[in-house]
């Protein structure tokens, strides 16, 4: 039997998840399918890759070396896919919560002037790498470091932080807010993709609690019903107007850095074009 990419994907997924069940979930397949793929790989190579017990799955010494080679092969396959996508005439850009807010249209127009034959497609993905890890996008707009050795992040600008409160909240009557206005309040946060963490506040002005949510819709629903406050980037305030939610700039909050994340050693010239245009729109005054 010849090795196939699906065998390598199953191998790497098991190594990352350390269980066949979780690996199957991450790949969107069955546990039996993952087990068969790993068994087929071990049979083809004639080497046991994983040491299995009732409680854990760990790579053998030989398996660890094989897994590293598998990662490199999968990365190269990813680059081949991206090169083919460049030729197909599209660039897919992922984002978790919001793209570039009011700057998105300006960038879209500049892109069409520079690359009229390449379609720019925006893809929302509620994952830490905004769709980059699973290959659904070519690059991603992220507002927090990924700390993943497979990716590189390039800064393109910063954004102001905005509070989100229920329209009936007395704070909504103010023109702007300060960090101290969150003291004693419940703040909705997405720990996987959001930019709001408890360390933003000093000890004298901390919220009373942080309420975990998943995704922007959950966040907006809690805020509009008065069950929590929120804080996010100016792009979120622009991209997600919602009846019952008021956005107010937080004047003394630190700015949010914005990065473009991509696979390391990606040869695509389209990514360089996009990064240059993105920096240009951040350097220009934001649209009204």
Short mmCIF file of C-alpha atoms in Angstrom, two decimals:
data_model
loop_
_atom_site.label_atom_id
_atom_site.label_comp_id
_atom_site.label_asym_id
_atom_site.label_seq_id
_atom_site.Cartn_x
_atom_site.Cartn_y
_atom_site.Cartn_z
CA UNK A 1 0.00 0.00 0.00
CA UNK A 2 1.30 3.48 -0.88
CA UNK A 3 1.34 6.32 1.61
CA UNK A 4 -1.37 8.93 1.16
CA UNK A 5 -1.80 12.42 2.58
CA UNK A 6 -4.82 11.22 4.57
CA UNK A 7 -2.53 8.79 6.41
CA UNK A 8 -0.17 11.63 7.30
CA UNK A 9 -3.04 13.90 8.39
CA UNK A 10 -4.35 11.18 10.69
CA UNK A 11 -0.86 10.65 12.09
CA UNK A 12 -0.35 14.32 12.92
CA UNK A 13 -3.89 14.69 14.29
CA UNK A 14 -3.36 11.80 16.72
CA UNK A 15 -0.04 13.26 17.83
CA UNK A 16 -1.66 16.64 18.54
CA UNK A 17 -4.79 15.27 20.22
CA UNK A 18 -3.13 12.28 21.93
CA UNK A 19 -6.37 10.31 21.55
CA UNK A 20 -7.89 8.70 18.48
CA UNK A 21 -11.32 10.01 19.44
CA UNK A 22 -10.25 13.66 19.57
CA UNK A 23 -8.19 13.25 16.41
CA UNK A 24 -11.28 11.95 14.62
CA UNK A 25 -13.28 14.98 15.81
CA UNK A 26 -10.63 17.41 14.55
CA UNK A 27 -10.55 15.68 11.16
CA UNK A 28 -14.32 15.35 10.90
CA UNK A 29 -14.22 11.59 10.48
CA UNK A 30 -14.72 8.43 12.54
CA UNK A 31 -12.40 7.00 15.17
CA UNK A 32 -12.29 3.76 13.20
CA UNK A 33 -11.18 5.67 10.10
CA UNK A 34 -8.32 7.32 11.98
CA UNK A 35 -7.26 3.98 13.48
CA UNK A 36 -7.24 2.34 10.03
CA UNK A 37 -5.20 5.19 8.53
CA UNK A 38 -2.55 4.98 11.27
CA UNK A 39 -2.47 1.19 11.09
CA UNK A 40 -2.04 1.35 7.30
CA UNK A 41 0.84 3.80 7.67
CA UNK A 42 2.57 1.64 10.29
CA UNK A 43 2.12 -1.42 8.10
CA UNK A 44 3.55 0.34 5.04
CA UNK A 45 6.57 1.70 6.93
CA UNK A 46 7.08 -1.43 9.01
CA UNK A 47 7.50 0.70 12.14
CA UNK A 48 5.29 1.21 15.17
CA UNK A 49 4.60 4.95 15.36
CA UNK A 50 2.52 5.11 18.55
CA UNK A 51 2.69 3.36 21.87
CA UNK A 52 -0.91 2.71 22.88
CA UNK A 53 -2.23 2.09 26.38
CA UNK A 54 -5.74 2.22 27.79
CA UNK A 55 -5.06 5.77 29.01
CA UNK A 56 -2.76 7.41 26.49
CA UNK A 57 -1.30 7.44 23.01
CA UNK A 58 2.33 8.58 22.77
CA UNK A 59 4.77 8.47 19.85
CA UNK A 60 7.66 6.04 19.91
CA UNK A 61 11.20 7.33 19.32
CA UNK A 62 10.96 6.33 15.66
CA UNK A 63 7.42 7.66 15.52
CA UNK A 64 8.50 11.11 16.67
CA UNK A 65 10.91 11.38 13.74
CA UNK A 66 8.28 10.14 11.32
CA UNK A 67 5.74 12.64 12.64
CA UNK A 68 8.15 15.55 12.06
CA UNK A 69 8.69 14.39 8.48
CA UNK A 70 4.92 14.07 8.06
CA UNK A 71 4.43 17.66 9.19
CA UNK A 72 6.93 18.88 6.61
CA UNK A 73 5.25 16.89 3.85
CA UNK A 74 1.83 18.28 4.79
CA UNK A 75 3.22 21.82 4.87
CA UNK A 76 4.68 21.35 1.39
CA UNK A 77 1.35 19.99 0.18
CA UNK A 78 -0.31 23.07 1.62
CA UNK A 79 2.06 25.31 -0.35
CA UNK A 80 1.21 23.40 -3.52
CA UNK A 81 -2.49 23.97 -2.87
CA UNK A 82 -1.91 27.68 -2.32
CA UNK A 83 0.14 27.98 -5.49
CA UNK A 84 -2.70 26.33 -7.41
CA UNK A 85 -5.19 28.69 -5.76
CA UNK A 86 -3.11 31.68 -6.84
CA UNK A 87 -3.31 30.39 -10.37
CA UNK A 88 -7.05 29.88 -9.99
CA UNK A 89 -7.44 33.60 -9.42
CA UNK A 90 -8.56 34.06 -5.83
CA UNK A 91 -7.15 34.98 -2.44
CA UNK A 92 -9.07 33.85 0.63
CA UNK A 93 -8.67 35.94 3.79
CA UNK A 94 -9.94 34.61 7.11
CA UNK A 95 -11.02 36.49 10.21
CA UNK A 96 -12.58 35.44 13.50
CA UNK A 97 -14.79 38.34 14.62
CA UNK A 98 -14.40 41.12 12.11
CA UNK A 99 -12.36 41.76 9.00
CA UNK A 100 -10.93 45.28 8.94
CA UNK A 101 -14.07 47.17 9.88
CA UNK A 102 -14.51 50.46 8.02
CA UNK A 103 -11.19 49.86 6.24
CA UNK A 104 -12.41 46.66 4.55
CA UNK A 105 -14.11 48.36 1.60
CA UNK A 106 -11.12 50.66 1.00
CA UNK A 107 -8.79 47.68 0.91
CA UNK A 108 -11.16 45.76 -1.36
CA UNK A 109 -11.19 48.62 -3.87
CA UNK A 110 -7.41 48.99 -3.86
CA UNK A 111 -7.03 45.25 -4.29
CA UNK A 112 -9.26 45.27 -7.38
CA UNK A 113 -7.15 48.06 -8.88
CA UNK A 114 -3.86 46.24 -8.29
CA UNK A 115 -5.04 42.65 -8.96
CA UNK A 116 -8.11 42.88 -11.20
CA UNK A 117 -7.87 39.22 -12.18
CA UNK A 118 -7.73 37.87 -8.62
CA UNK A 119 -10.90 37.73 -6.55
CA UNK A 120 -10.57 38.68 -2.88
CA UNK A 121 -12.79 36.49 -0.69
CA UNK A 122 -13.40 37.15 3.03
CA UNK A 123 -14.13 34.08 5.16
CA UNK A 124 -15.30 34.15 8.78
CA UNK A 125 -14.01 31.32 10.97
CA UNK A 126 -14.49 31.10 14.73
CA UNK A 127 -11.09 29.56 15.37
CA UNK A 128 -7.88 30.89 16.86
CA UNK A 129 -6.11 30.93 13.48
CA UNK A 130 -9.23 32.16 11.63
CA UNK A 131 -9.30 29.21 9.23
CA UNK A 132 -5.57 29.20 8.47
CA UNK A 133 -4.80 25.93 10.28
CA UNK A 134 -7.39 23.87 8.40
CA UNK A 135 -6.42 25.28 5.00
CA UNK A 136 -9.72 27.04 4.27
CA UNK A 137 -7.96 30.40 3.80
CA UNK A 138 -4.62 31.64 2.46
CA UNK A 139 -3.98 34.18 5.21
CA UNK A 140 -5.84 35.50 8.23
CA UNK A 141 -6.50 38.76 10.05
CA UNK A 142 -5.79 38.12 13.73
CA UNK A 143 -5.67 40.38 16.76
CA UNK A 144 -3.61 38.18 19.06
CA UNK A 145 -0.40 36.22 18.59
CA UNK A 146 -0.95 32.61 17.53
CA UNK A 147 2.24 31.20 19.11
CA UNK A 148 2.24 28.44 16.49
CA UNK A 149 5.59 27.58 14.87
CA UNK A 150 3.84 26.80 11.58
CA UNK A 151 2.73 30.40 11.08
CA UNK A 152 4.25 33.85 10.85
CA UNK A 153 2.48 37.08 11.86
CA UNK A 154 3.12 40.48 10.35
CA UNK A 155 1.79 43.67 12.04
CA UNK A 156 -0.30 45.91 9.80
CA UNK A 157 -1.73 48.48 12.25
CA UNK A 158 -3.62 49.09 15.47
CA UNK A 159 -7.25 49.69 16.38
CA UNK A 160 -9.02 51.48 19.19
CA UNK A 161 -11.02 49.53 21.75
CA UNK A 162 -14.75 50.03 22.04
CA UNK A 163 -17.12 49.06 24.82
CA UNK A 164 -20.43 47.45 23.93
CA UNK A 165 -23.34 48.00 26.33
CA UNK A 166 -27.09 47.54 26.23
CA UNK A 167 -28.83 50.55 24.72
CA UNK A 168 -30.83 50.86 27.96
CA UNK A 169 -27.70 50.94 30.13
CA UNK A 170 -26.95 54.39 31.64
CA UNK A 171 -23.44 54.08 30.21
CA UNK A 172 -24.93 54.22 26.72
CA UNK A 173 -25.77 57.89 27.29
CA UNK A 174 -22.09 58.80 27.52
CA UNK A 175 -19.97 59.88 24.55
CA UNK A 176 -17.07 57.65 25.62
CA UNK A 177 -16.11 55.34 28.49
CA UNK A 178 -13.04 54.56 30.56
CA UNK A 179 -11.62 51.31 31.91
CA UNK A 180 -12.93 52.11 35.40
CA UNK A 181 -16.51 51.98 34.06
CA UNK A 182 -16.19 48.19 33.86
CA UNK A 183 -15.59 47.86 37.61
CA UNK A 184 -18.12 45.59 39.28
CA UNK A 185 -19.64 44.56 35.93
CA UNK A 186 -19.88 41.24 34.13
CA UNK A 187 -17.89 41.25 30.89
CA UNK A 188 -18.51 38.74 28.11
CA UNK A 189 -15.27 37.37 26.62
CA UNK A 190 -14.29 34.84 23.96
CA UNK A 191 -11.08 33.31 25.30
CA UNK A 192 -10.39 31.50 22.05
CA UNK A 193 -10.47 34.39 19.56
CA UNK A 194 -11.20 37.56 21.55
CA UNK A 195 -8.86 40.35 22.67
CA UNK A 196 -10.33 41.07 26.12
CA UNK A 197 -8.51 39.56 29.10
CA UNK A 198 -8.63 40.29 32.82
CA UNK A 199 -5.07 41.66 32.80
CA UNK A 200 -6.26 44.73 30.89
CA UNK A 201 -7.58 46.19 34.15
CA UNK A 202 -5.71 47.31 37.20
CA UNK A 203 -6.62 45.74 40.57
CA UNK A 204 -8.79 48.72 41.54
CA UNK A 205 -11.01 48.64 38.45
CA UNK A 206 -11.51 44.97 37.57
CA UNK A 207 -14.87 43.64 36.38
CA UNK A 208 -16.66 41.49 38.91
CA UNK A 209 -16.61 38.51 36.54
CA UNK A 210 -15.77 37.39 33.02
CA UNK A 211 -18.48 35.40 31.29
CA UNK A 212 -17.21 33.01 28.59
CA UNK A 213 -18.97 33.04 25.23
CA UNK A 214 -18.40 31.49 21.83
CA UNK A 215 -18.56 33.84 18.87
CA UNK A 216 -19.86 37.29 18.15
CA UNK A 217 -23.57 36.37 18.01
CA UNK A 218 -23.48 34.96 21.54
CA UNK A 219 -21.58 38.08 22.65
CA UNK A 220 -24.10 40.50 21.12
CA UNK A 221 -27.09 38.63 22.52
CA UNK A 222 -25.77 38.79 26.09
CA UNK A 223 -25.00 42.50 25.75
CA UNK A 224 -28.29 43.51 24.11
CA UNK A 225 -30.25 41.79 26.90
CA UNK A 226 -28.24 43.61 29.58
CA UNK A 227 -26.60 40.47 31.02
CA UNK A 228 -23.05 41.62 30.31
CA UNK A 229 -20.84 44.34 28.88
CA UNK A 230 -18.29 43.74 26.19
CA UNK A 231 -15.12 45.23 24.79
CA UNK A 232 -13.74 44.69 21.31
CA UNK A 233 -12.00 46.41 18.42
CA UNK A 234 -13.33 49.35 16.44
CA UNK A 235 -13.75 46.90 13.54
CA UNK A 236 -16.35 44.97 15.55
CA UNK A 237 -18.24 48.18 16.29
CA UNK A 238 -18.35 48.96 12.56
CA UNK A 239 -19.10 45.48 11.28
CA UNK A 240 -21.75 44.45 13.80
CA UNK A 241 -24.30 47.19 14.46
CA UNK A 242 -27.12 45.59 16.43
CA UNK A 243 -30.42 47.03 17.70
CA UNK A 244 -30.19 47.22 21.47
CA UNK A 245 -26.37 47.52 21.53
CA UNK A 246 -24.45 50.79 21.88
CA UNK A 247 -20.73 51.06 21.13
CA UNK A 248 -18.61 53.65 22.92
CA UNK A 249 -14.87 54.23 22.60
CA UNK A 250 -12.85 53.37 25.72
CA UNK A 251 -10.48 56.34 25.83
CA UNK A 252 -7.82 54.98 28.19
CA UNK A 253 -7.74 51.40 26.90
CA UNK A 254 -4.57 50.17 25.17
CA UNK A 255 -4.87 49.81 21.38
CA UNK A 256 -5.34 46.43 19.75
CA UNK A 257 -2.55 45.28 17.40
CA UNK A 258 -3.71 43.80 14.10
CA UNK A 259 -1.64 41.13 12.34
CA UNK A 260 -1.74 39.17 9.12
CA UNK A 261 -0.97 35.51 9.75
CA UNK A 262 0.20 33.12 7.05
CA UNK A 263 2.07 29.84 6.69
CA UNK A 264 5.83 30.19 7.01
CA UNK A 265 7.83 30.21 3.79
CA UNK A 266 4.72 30.83 1.70
CA UNK A 267 5.93 31.81 -1.80
CA UNK A 268 2.74 33.61 -2.88
CA UNK A 269 3.26 37.16 -4.16
CA UNK A 270 -0.42 37.79 -3.55
CA UNK A 271 0.13 37.68 0.21
CA UNK A 272 2.81 40.35 -0.07
CA UNK A 273 0.45 42.52 -2.15
CA UNK A 274 -2.32 42.15 0.40
CA UNK A 275 -0.02 42.98 3.34
CA UNK A 276 1.24 46.13 1.59
CA UNK A 277 -2.28 47.35 0.81
CA UNK A 278 -3.46 46.55 4.35
CA UNK A 279 -0.68 48.65 5.84
CA UNK A 280 -1.58 51.47 3.45
CA UNK A 281 -5.21 51.57 4.56
CA UNK A 282 -4.18 51.59 8.22
CA UNK A 283 -1.77 54.44 7.53
CA UNK A 284 -4.57 56.47 5.94
CA UNK A 285 -7.23 58.26 8.02
CA UNK A 286 -10.07 55.82 8.77
CA UNK A 287 -13.22 56.31 6.66
CA UNK A 288 -16.01 58.28 8.30
#
